[in-house]
PDB file of C-alpha atoms in Angstrom:
ATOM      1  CA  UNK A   1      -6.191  38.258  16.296  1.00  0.00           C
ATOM      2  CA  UNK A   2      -7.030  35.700  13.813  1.00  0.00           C
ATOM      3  CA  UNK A   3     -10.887  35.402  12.586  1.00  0.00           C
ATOM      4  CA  UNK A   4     -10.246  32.148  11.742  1.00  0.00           C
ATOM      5  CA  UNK A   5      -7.867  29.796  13.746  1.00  0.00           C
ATOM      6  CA  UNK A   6      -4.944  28.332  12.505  1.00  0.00           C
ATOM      7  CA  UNK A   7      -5.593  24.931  13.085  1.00  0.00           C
ATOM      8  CA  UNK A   8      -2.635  23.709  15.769  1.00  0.00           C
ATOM      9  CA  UNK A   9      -4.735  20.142  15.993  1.00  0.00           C
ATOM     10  CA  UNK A  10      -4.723  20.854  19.517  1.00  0.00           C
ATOM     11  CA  UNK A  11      -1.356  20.292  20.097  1.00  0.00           C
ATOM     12  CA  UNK A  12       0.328  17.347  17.633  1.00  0.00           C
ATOM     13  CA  UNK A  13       1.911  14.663  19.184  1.00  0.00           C
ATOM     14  CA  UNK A  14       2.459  12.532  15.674  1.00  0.00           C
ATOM     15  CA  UNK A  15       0.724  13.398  12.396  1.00  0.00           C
ATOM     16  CA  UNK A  16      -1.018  10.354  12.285  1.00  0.00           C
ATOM     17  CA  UNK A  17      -3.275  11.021  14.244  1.00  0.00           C
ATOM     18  CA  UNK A  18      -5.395  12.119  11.019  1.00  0.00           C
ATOM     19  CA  UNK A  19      -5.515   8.801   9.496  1.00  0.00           C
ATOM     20  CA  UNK A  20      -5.583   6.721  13.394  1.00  0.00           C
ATOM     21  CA  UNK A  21      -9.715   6.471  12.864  1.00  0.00           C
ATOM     22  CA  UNK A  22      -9.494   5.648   9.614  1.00  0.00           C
ATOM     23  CA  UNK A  23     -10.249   1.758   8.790  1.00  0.00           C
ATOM     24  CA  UNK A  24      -6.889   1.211   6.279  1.00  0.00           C
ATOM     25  CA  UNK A  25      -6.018  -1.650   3.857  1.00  0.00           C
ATOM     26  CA  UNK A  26      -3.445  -1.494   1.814  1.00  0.00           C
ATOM     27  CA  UNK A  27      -4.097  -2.482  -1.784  1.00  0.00           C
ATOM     28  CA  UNK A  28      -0.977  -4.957  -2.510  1.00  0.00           C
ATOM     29  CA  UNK A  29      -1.463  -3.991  -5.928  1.00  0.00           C
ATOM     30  CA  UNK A  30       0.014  -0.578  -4.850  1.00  0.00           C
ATOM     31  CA  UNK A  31       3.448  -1.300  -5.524  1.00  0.00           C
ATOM     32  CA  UNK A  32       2.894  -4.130  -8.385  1.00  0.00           C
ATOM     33  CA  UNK A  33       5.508  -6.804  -6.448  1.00  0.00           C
ATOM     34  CA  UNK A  34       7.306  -8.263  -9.523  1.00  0.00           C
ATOM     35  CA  UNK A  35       7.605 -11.612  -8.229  1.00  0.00           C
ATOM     36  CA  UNK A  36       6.252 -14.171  -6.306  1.00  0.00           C
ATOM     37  CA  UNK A  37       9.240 -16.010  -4.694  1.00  0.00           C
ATOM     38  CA  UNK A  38      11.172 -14.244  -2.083  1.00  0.00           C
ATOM     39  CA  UNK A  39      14.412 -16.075  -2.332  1.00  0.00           C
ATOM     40  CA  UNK A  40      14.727 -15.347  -6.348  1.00  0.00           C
ATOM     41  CA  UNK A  41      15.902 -11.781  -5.750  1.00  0.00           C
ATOM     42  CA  UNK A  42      17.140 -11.300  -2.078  1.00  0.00           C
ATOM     43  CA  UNK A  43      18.808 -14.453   0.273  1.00  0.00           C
ATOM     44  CA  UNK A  44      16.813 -15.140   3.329  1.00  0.00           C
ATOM     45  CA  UNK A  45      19.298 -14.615   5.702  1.00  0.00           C
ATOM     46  CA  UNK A  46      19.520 -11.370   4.185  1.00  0.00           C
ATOM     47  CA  UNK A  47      15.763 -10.728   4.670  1.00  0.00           C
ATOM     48  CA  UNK A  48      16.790  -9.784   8.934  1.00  0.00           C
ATOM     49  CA  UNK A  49      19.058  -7.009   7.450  1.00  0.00           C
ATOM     50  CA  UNK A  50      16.076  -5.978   4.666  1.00  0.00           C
ATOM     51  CA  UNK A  51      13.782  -5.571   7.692  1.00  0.00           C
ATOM     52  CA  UNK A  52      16.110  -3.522   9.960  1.00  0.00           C
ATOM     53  CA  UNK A  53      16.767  -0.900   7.391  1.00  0.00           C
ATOM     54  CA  UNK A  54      12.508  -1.078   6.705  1.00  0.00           C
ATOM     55  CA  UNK A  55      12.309  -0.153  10.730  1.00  0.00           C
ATOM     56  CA  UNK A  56      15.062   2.437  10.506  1.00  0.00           C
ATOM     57  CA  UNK A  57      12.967   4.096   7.622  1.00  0.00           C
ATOM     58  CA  UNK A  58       9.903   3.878  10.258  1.00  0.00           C
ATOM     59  CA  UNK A  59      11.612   5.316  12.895  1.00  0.00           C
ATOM     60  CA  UNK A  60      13.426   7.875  11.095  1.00  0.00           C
ATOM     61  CA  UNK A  61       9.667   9.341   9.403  1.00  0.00           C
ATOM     62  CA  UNK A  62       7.931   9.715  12.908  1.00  0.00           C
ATOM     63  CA  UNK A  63      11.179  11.876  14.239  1.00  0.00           C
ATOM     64  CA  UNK A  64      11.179  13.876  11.419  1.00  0.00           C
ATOM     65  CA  UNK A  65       7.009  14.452  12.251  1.00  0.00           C
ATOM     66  CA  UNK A  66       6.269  12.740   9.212  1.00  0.00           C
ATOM     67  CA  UNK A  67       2.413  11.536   8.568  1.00  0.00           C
ATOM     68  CA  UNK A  68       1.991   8.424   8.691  1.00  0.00           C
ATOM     69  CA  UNK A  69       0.639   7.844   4.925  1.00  0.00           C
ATOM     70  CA  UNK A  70       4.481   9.028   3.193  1.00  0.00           C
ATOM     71  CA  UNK A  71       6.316   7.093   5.898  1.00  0.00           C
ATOM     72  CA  UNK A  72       4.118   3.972   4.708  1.00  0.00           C
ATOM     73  CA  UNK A  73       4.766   4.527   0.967  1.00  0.00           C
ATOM     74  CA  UNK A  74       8.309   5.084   1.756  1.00  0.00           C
ATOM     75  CA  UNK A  75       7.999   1.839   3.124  1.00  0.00           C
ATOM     76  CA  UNK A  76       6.260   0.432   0.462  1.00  0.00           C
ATOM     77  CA  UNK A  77       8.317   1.676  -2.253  1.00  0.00           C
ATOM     78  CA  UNK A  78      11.741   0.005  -0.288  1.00  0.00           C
ATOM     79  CA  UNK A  79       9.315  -3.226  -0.474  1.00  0.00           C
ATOM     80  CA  UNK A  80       8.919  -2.540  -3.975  1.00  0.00           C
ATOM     81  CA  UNK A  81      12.543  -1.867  -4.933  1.00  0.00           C
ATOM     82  CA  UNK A  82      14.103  -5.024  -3.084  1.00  0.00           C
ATOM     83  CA  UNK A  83      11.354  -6.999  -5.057  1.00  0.00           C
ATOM     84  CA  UNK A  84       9.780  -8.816  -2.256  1.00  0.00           C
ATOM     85  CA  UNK A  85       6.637 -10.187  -2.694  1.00  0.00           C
ATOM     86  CA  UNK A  86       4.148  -9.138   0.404  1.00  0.00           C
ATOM     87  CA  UNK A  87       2.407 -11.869   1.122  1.00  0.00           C
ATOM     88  CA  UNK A  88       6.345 -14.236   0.873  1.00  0.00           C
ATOM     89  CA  UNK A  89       7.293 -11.464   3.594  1.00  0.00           C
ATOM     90  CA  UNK A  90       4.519 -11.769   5.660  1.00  0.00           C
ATOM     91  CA  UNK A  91       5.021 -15.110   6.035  1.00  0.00           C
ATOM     92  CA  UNK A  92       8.804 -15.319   6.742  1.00  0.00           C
ATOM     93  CA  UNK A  93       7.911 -12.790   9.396  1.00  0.00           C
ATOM     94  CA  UNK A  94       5.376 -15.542  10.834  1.00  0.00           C
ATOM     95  CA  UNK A  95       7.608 -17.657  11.147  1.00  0.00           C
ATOM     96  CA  UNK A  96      11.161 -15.727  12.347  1.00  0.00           C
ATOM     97  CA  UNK A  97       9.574 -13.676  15.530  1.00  0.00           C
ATOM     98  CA  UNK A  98      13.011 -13.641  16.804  1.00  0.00           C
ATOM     99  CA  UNK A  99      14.146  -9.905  17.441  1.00  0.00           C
ATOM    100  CA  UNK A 100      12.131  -6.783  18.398  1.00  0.00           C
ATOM    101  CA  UNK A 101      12.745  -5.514  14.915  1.00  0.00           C
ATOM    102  CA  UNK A 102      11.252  -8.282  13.209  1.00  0.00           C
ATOM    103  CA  UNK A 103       8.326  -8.443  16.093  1.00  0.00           C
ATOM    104  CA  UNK A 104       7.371  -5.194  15.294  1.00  0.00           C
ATOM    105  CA  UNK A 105       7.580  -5.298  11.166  1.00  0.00           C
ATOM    106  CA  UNK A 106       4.966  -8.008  11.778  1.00  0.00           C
ATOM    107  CA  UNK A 107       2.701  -6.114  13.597  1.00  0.00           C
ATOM    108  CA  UNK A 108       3.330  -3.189  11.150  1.00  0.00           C
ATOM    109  CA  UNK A 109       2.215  -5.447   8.722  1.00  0.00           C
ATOM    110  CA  UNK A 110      -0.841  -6.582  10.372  1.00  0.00           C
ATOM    111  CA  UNK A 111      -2.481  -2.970  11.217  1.00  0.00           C
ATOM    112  CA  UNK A 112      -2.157  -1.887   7.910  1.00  0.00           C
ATOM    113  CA  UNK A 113      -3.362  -5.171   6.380  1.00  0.00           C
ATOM    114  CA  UNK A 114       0.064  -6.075   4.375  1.00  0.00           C
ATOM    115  CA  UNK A 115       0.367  -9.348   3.039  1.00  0.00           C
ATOM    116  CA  UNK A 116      -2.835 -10.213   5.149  1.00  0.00           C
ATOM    117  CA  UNK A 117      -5.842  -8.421   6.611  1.00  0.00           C
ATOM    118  CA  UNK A 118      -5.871  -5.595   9.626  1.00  0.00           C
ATOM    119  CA  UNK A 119      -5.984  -7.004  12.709  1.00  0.00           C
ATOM    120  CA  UNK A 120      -4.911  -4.099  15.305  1.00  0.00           C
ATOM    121  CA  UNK A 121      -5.550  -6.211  17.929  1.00  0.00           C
ATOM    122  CA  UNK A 122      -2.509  -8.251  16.881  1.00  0.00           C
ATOM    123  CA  UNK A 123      -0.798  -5.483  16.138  1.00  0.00           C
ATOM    124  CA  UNK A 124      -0.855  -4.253  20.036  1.00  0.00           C
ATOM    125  CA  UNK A 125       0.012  -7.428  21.215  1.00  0.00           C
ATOM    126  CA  UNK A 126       3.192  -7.464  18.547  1.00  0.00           C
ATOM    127  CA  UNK A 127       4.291  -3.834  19.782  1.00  0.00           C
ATOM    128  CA  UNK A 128       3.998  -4.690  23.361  1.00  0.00           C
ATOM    129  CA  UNK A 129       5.994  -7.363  22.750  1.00  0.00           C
ATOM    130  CA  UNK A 130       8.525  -5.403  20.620  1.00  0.00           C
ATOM    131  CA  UNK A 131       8.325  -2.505  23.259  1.00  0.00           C
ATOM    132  CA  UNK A 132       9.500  -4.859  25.977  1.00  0.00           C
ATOM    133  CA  UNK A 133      12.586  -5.851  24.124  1.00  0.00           C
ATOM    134  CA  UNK A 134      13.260  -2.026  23.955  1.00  0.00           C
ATOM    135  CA  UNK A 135      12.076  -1.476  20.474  1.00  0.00           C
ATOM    136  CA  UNK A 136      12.260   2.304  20.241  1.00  0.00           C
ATOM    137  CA  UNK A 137       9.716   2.013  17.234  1.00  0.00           C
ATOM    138  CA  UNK A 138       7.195   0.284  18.939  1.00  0.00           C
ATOM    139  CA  UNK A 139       7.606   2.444  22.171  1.00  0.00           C
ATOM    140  CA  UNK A 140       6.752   4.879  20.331  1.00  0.00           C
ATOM    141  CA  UNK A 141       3.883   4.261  18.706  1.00  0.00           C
ATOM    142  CA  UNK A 142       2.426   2.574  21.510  1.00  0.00           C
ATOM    143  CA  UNK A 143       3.094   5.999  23.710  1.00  0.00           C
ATOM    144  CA  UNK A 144       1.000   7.398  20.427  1.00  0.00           C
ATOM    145  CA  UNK A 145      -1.826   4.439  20.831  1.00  0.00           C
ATOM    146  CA  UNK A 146      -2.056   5.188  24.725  1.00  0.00           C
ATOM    147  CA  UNK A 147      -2.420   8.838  23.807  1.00  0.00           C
ATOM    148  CA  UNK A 148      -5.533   8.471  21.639  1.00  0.00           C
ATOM    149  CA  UNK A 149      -7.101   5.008  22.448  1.00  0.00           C
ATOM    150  CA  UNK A 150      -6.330   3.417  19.145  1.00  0.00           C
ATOM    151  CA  UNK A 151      -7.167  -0.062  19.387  1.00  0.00           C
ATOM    152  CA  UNK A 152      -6.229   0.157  22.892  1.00  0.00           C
ATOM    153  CA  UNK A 153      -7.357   1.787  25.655  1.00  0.00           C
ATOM    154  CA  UNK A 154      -6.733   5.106  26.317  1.00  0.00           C
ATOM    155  CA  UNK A 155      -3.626   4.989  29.134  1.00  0.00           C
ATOM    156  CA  UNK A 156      -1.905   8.591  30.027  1.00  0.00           C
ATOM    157  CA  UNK A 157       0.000   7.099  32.931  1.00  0.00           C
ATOM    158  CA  UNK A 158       1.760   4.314  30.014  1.00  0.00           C
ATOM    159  CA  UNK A 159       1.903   7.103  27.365  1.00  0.00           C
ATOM    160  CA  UNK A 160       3.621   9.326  29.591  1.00  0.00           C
ATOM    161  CA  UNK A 161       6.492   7.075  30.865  1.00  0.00           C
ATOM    162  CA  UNK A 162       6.925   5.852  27.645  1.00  0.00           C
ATOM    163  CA  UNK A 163       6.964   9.269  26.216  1.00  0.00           C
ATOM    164  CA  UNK A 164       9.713  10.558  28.812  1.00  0.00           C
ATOM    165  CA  UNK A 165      11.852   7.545  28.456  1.00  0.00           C
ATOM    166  CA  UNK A 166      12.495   8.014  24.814  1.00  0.00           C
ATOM    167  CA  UNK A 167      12.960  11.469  25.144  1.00  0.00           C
ATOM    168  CA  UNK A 168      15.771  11.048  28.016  1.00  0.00           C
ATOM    169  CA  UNK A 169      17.434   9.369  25.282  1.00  0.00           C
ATOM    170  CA  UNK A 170      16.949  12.241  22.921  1.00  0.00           C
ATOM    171  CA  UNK A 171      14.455  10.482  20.374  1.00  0.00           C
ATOM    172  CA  UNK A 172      12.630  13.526  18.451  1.00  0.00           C
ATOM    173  CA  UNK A 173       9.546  12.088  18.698  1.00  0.00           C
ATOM    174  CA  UNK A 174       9.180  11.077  21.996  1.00  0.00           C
ATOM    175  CA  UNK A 175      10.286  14.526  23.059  1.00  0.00           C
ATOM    176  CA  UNK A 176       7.783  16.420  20.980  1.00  0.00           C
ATOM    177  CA  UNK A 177       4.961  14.033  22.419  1.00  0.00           C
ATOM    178  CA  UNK A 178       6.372  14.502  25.889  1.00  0.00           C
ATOM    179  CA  UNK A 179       5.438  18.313  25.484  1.00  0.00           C
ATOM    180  CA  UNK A 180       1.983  17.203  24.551  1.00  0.00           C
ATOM    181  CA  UNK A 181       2.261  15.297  27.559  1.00  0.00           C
ATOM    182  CA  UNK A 182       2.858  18.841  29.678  1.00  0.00           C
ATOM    183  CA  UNK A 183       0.984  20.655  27.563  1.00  0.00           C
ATOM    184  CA  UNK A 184      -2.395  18.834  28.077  1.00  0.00           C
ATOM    185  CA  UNK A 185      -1.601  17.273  31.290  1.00  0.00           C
ATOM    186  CA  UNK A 186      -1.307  13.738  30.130  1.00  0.00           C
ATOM    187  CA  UNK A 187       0.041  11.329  32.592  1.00  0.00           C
ATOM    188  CA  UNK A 188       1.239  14.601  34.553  1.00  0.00           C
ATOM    189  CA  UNK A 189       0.911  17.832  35.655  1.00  0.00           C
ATOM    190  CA  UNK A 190       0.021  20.909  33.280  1.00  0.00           C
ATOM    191  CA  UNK A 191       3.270  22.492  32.593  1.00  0.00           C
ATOM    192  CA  UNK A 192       3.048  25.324  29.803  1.00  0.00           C
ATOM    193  CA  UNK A 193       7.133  26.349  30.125  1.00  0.00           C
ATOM    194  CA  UNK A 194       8.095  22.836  30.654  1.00  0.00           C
ATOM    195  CA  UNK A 195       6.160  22.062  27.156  1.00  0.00           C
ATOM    196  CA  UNK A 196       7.020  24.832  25.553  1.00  0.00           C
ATOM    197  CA  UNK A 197      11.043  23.796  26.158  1.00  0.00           C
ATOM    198  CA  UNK A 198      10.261  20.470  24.945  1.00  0.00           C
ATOM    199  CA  UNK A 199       8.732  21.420  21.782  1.00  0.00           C
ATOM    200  CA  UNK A 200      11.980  23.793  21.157  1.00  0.00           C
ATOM    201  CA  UNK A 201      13.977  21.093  21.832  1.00  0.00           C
ATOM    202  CA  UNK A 202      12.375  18.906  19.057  1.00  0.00           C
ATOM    203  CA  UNK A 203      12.319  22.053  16.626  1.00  0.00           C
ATOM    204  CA  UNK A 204      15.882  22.129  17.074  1.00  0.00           C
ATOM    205  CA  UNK A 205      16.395  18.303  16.021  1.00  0.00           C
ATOM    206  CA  UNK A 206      14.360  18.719  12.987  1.00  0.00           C
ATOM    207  CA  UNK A 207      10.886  17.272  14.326  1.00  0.00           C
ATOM    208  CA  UNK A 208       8.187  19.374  12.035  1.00  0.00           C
ATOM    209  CA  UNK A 209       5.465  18.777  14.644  1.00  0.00           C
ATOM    210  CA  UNK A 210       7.790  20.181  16.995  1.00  0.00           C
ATOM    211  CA  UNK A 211       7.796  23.193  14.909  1.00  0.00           C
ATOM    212  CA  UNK A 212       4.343  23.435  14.782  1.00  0.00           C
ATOM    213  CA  UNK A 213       3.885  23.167  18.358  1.00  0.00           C
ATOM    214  CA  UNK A 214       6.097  25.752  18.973  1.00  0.00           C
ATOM    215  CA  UNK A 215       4.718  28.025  16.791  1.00  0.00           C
ATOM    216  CA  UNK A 216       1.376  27.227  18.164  1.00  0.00           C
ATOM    217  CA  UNK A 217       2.779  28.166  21.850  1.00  0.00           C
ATOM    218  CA  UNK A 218       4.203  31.369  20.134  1.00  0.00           C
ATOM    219  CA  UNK A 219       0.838  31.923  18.434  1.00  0.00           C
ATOM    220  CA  UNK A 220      -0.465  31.401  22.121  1.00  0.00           C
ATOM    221  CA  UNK A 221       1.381  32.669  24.263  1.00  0.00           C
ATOM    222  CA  UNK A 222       1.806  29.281  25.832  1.00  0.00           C
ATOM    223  CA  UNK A 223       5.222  29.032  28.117  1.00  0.00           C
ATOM    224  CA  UNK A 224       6.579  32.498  26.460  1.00  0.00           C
ATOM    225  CA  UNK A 225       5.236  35.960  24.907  1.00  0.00           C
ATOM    226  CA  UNK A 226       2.937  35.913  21.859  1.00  0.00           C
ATOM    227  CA  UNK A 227       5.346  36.722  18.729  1.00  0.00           C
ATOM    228  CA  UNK A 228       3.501  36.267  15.425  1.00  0.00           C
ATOM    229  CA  UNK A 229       6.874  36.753  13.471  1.00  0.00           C
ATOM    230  CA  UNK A 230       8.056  33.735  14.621  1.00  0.00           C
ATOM    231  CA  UNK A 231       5.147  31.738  14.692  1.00  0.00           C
ATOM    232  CA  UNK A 232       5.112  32.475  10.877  1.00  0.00           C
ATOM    233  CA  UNK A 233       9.076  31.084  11.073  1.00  0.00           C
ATOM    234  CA  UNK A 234       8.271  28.071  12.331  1.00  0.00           C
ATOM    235  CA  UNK A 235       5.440  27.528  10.122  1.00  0.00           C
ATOM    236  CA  UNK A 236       7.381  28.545   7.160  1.00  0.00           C
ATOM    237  CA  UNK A 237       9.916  25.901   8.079  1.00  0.00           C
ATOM    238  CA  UNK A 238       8.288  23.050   8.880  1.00  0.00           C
ATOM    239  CA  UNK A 239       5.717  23.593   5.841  1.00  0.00           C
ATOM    240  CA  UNK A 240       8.957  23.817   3.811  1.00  0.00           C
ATOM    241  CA  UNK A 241       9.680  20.229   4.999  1.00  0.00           C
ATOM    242  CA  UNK A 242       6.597  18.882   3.574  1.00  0.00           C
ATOM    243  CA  UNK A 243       4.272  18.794   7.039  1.00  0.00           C
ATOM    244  CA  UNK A 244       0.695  19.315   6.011  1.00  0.00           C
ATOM    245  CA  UNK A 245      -0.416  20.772   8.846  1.00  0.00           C
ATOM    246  CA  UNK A 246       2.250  23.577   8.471  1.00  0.00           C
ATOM    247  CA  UNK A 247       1.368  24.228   5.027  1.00  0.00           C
ATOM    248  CA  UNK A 248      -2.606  24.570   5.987  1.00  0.00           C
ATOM    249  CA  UNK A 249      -0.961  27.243   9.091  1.00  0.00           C
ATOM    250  CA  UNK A 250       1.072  28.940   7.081  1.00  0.00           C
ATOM    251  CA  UNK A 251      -1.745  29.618   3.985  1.00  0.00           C
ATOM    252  CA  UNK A 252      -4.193  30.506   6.743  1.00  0.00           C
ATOM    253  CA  UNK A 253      -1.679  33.472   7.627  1.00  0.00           C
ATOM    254  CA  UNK A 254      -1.222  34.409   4.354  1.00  0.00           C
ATOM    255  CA  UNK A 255      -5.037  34.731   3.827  1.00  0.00           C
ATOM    256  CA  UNK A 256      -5.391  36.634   7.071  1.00  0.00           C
ATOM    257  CA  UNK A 257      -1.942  38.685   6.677  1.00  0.00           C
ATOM    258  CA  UNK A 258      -1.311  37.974  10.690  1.00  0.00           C
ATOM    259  CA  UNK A 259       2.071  38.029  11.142  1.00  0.00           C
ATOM    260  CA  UNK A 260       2.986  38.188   7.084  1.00  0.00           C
ATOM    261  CA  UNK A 261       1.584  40.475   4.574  1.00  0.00           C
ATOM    262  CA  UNK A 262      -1.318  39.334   2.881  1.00  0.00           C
ATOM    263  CA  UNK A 263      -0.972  37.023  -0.004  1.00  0.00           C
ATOM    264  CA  UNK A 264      -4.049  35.270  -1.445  1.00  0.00           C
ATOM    265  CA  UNK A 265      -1.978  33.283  -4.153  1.00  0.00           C
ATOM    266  CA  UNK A 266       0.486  32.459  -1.553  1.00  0.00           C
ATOM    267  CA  UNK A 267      -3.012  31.384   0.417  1.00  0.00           C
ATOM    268  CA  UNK A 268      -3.833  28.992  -2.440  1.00  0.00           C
ATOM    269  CA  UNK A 269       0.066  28.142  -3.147  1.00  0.00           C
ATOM    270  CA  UNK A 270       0.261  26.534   0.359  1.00  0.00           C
ATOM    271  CA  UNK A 271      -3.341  25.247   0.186  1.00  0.00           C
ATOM    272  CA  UNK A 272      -3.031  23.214  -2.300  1.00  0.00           C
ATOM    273  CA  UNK A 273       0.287  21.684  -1.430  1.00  0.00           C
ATOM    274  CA  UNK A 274      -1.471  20.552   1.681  1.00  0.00           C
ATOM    275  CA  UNK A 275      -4.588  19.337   0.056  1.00  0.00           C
ATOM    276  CA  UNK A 276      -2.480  17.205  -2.378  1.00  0.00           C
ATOM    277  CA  UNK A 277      -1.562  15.422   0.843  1.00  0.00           C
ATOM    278  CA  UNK A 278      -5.306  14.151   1.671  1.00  0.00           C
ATOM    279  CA  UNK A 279      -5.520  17.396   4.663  1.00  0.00           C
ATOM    280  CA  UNK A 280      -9.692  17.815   4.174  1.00  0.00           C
ATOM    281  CA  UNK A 281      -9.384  21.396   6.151  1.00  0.00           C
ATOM    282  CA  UNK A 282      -6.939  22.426   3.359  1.00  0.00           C
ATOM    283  CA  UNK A 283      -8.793  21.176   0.785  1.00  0.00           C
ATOM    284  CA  UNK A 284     -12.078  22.789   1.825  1.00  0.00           C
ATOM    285  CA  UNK A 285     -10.361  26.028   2.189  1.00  0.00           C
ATOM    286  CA  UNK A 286      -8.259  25.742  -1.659  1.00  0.00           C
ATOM    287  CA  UNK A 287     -11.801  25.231  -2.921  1.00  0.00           C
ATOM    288  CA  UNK A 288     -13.813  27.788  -0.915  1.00  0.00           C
ATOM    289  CA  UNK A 289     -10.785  30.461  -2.157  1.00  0.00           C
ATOM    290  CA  UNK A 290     -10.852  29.375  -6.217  1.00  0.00           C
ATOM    291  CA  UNK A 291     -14.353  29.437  -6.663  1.00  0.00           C
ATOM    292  CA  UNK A 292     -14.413  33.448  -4.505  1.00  0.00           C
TER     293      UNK A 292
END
């Protein structure tokens, strides 16, 4: 057994949950816009098109488990490389609320303060909105938002049909927060096999929390037999994907040598790449290790 824990984050449902307490504003300086008229570098009716891919490159982070600080500078950087001013987009989203793509990129926009300041409470609104024109985006981070209360009250019974919707359509995400959903009882019964299926299934279509949560069930014993080996696997792989929870995991088993043999640089190798992504844990433990 481990004297210290690998830290599972009691079961992950999204990785942003380590930056959903934290008051954000994004700088517009950030990505330097290099002009200040839309229209000079892309047509407006090709703006619609702009924002779908924007959405796509959403929607594709959170099913890969992505956190939600690289899926915004991903985001940021497509802003950046199309050359569209922020606040010019912010406002052509005011004004063309007509899809559940568009719906949602404005309240996107508005809970990280893009273009404008936060206001999550128009955010909400914007999602619900999206979410009831089947915007699988928005469902999902509204199932997320019902999960842990974020600028909305906490509803298990919404996250939970939300959550097994999207995953009867197969969507990564929505599958690996569904197992949360089992796991903790959320909206449901306690079901440790039933979770423990649902978090392979999102290991097996590439979700990294997925692959934490499984390893954390294997780790466990939650839904199967303790196995330490693969644990280590499935840290391994989704640390090897860029998760920073993983990497933390995975250095923690190197330090301990439970389930891998022993390897303090390996420790501080995986450490660090996890600290360099903002994880505090990680960077506590990188510092406690270099100064011993």
């Amino acid at each position: 057994m481990f004297n210290k824990q690998i830290n599972s984050n009691d079961i992950i449902t999204s990785n942003t949950n380590n930056l959903l307490h934290e008051n954000i504003k994004i700088d517009i300086k950030e990505i330097e816009p290099t002009t200040k008229n839309i229209n000079e570098n892309i047509f407006e009716e090709e703006l619609s098109i702009v924002i779908d891919e924007i959405v796509d490159i959403i929607l594709q982070g959170l099913n890969e488990g992505k956190d939600e600080k690289p899926i915004k500078q991903e985001v940021l950087k497509f802003i950046n490389d199309h050359k569209i001013d922020l606040t010019e987009l912010y406002n052509w989203l005011l004004n063309n609320q007509n899809n559940s793509n568009s719906i949602y990129m404005f309240g996107y926009l508005n809970y990280y303060g893009i273009g404008t300041d936060i206001n999550k409470q128009k955010t909400i609104k914007l999602y619900q909105k999206a979410a009831k024109l089947e915007n699988i985006t928005a469902q999902l981070n509204l199932a997320n938002m019902y999960i842990h209360g974020n600028g909305v009250d906490i509803n298990h019974n919404k996250a939970f049909k939300l959550s097994e919707k999207l995953a009867k359509k197969g969507i990564p995400n929505a599958i690996n927060k569904l197992g949360h959903c089992y796991h903790k009882g959320v909206g449901t019964k306690v079901d440790f096999q039933k979770a423990f299926e649902l978090f392979q299934k999102a290991t097996d279509l590439g979700n990294s929390n997925g692959m934490i949560n499984l390893g954390y069930c294997y780790h466990n014993g939650i839904g199967t037999e303790i196995d330490e080996q693969k644990t280590f696997e499935l840290f391994q792989k989704a640390a090897n994907l860029g998760n920073d929870i993983a990497q933390y995991n995975l250095a923690t088993m190197y330090e301990i040598g439970n389930g891998v043999k022993k390897d303090i640089n390996l420790a501080i190798y995986w450490y660090k790449k996890s600290a360099e992504q903002g994880y505090k844990d990680a960077q506590y433990e990188l510092k406690r290790l270099l100064e011993n």
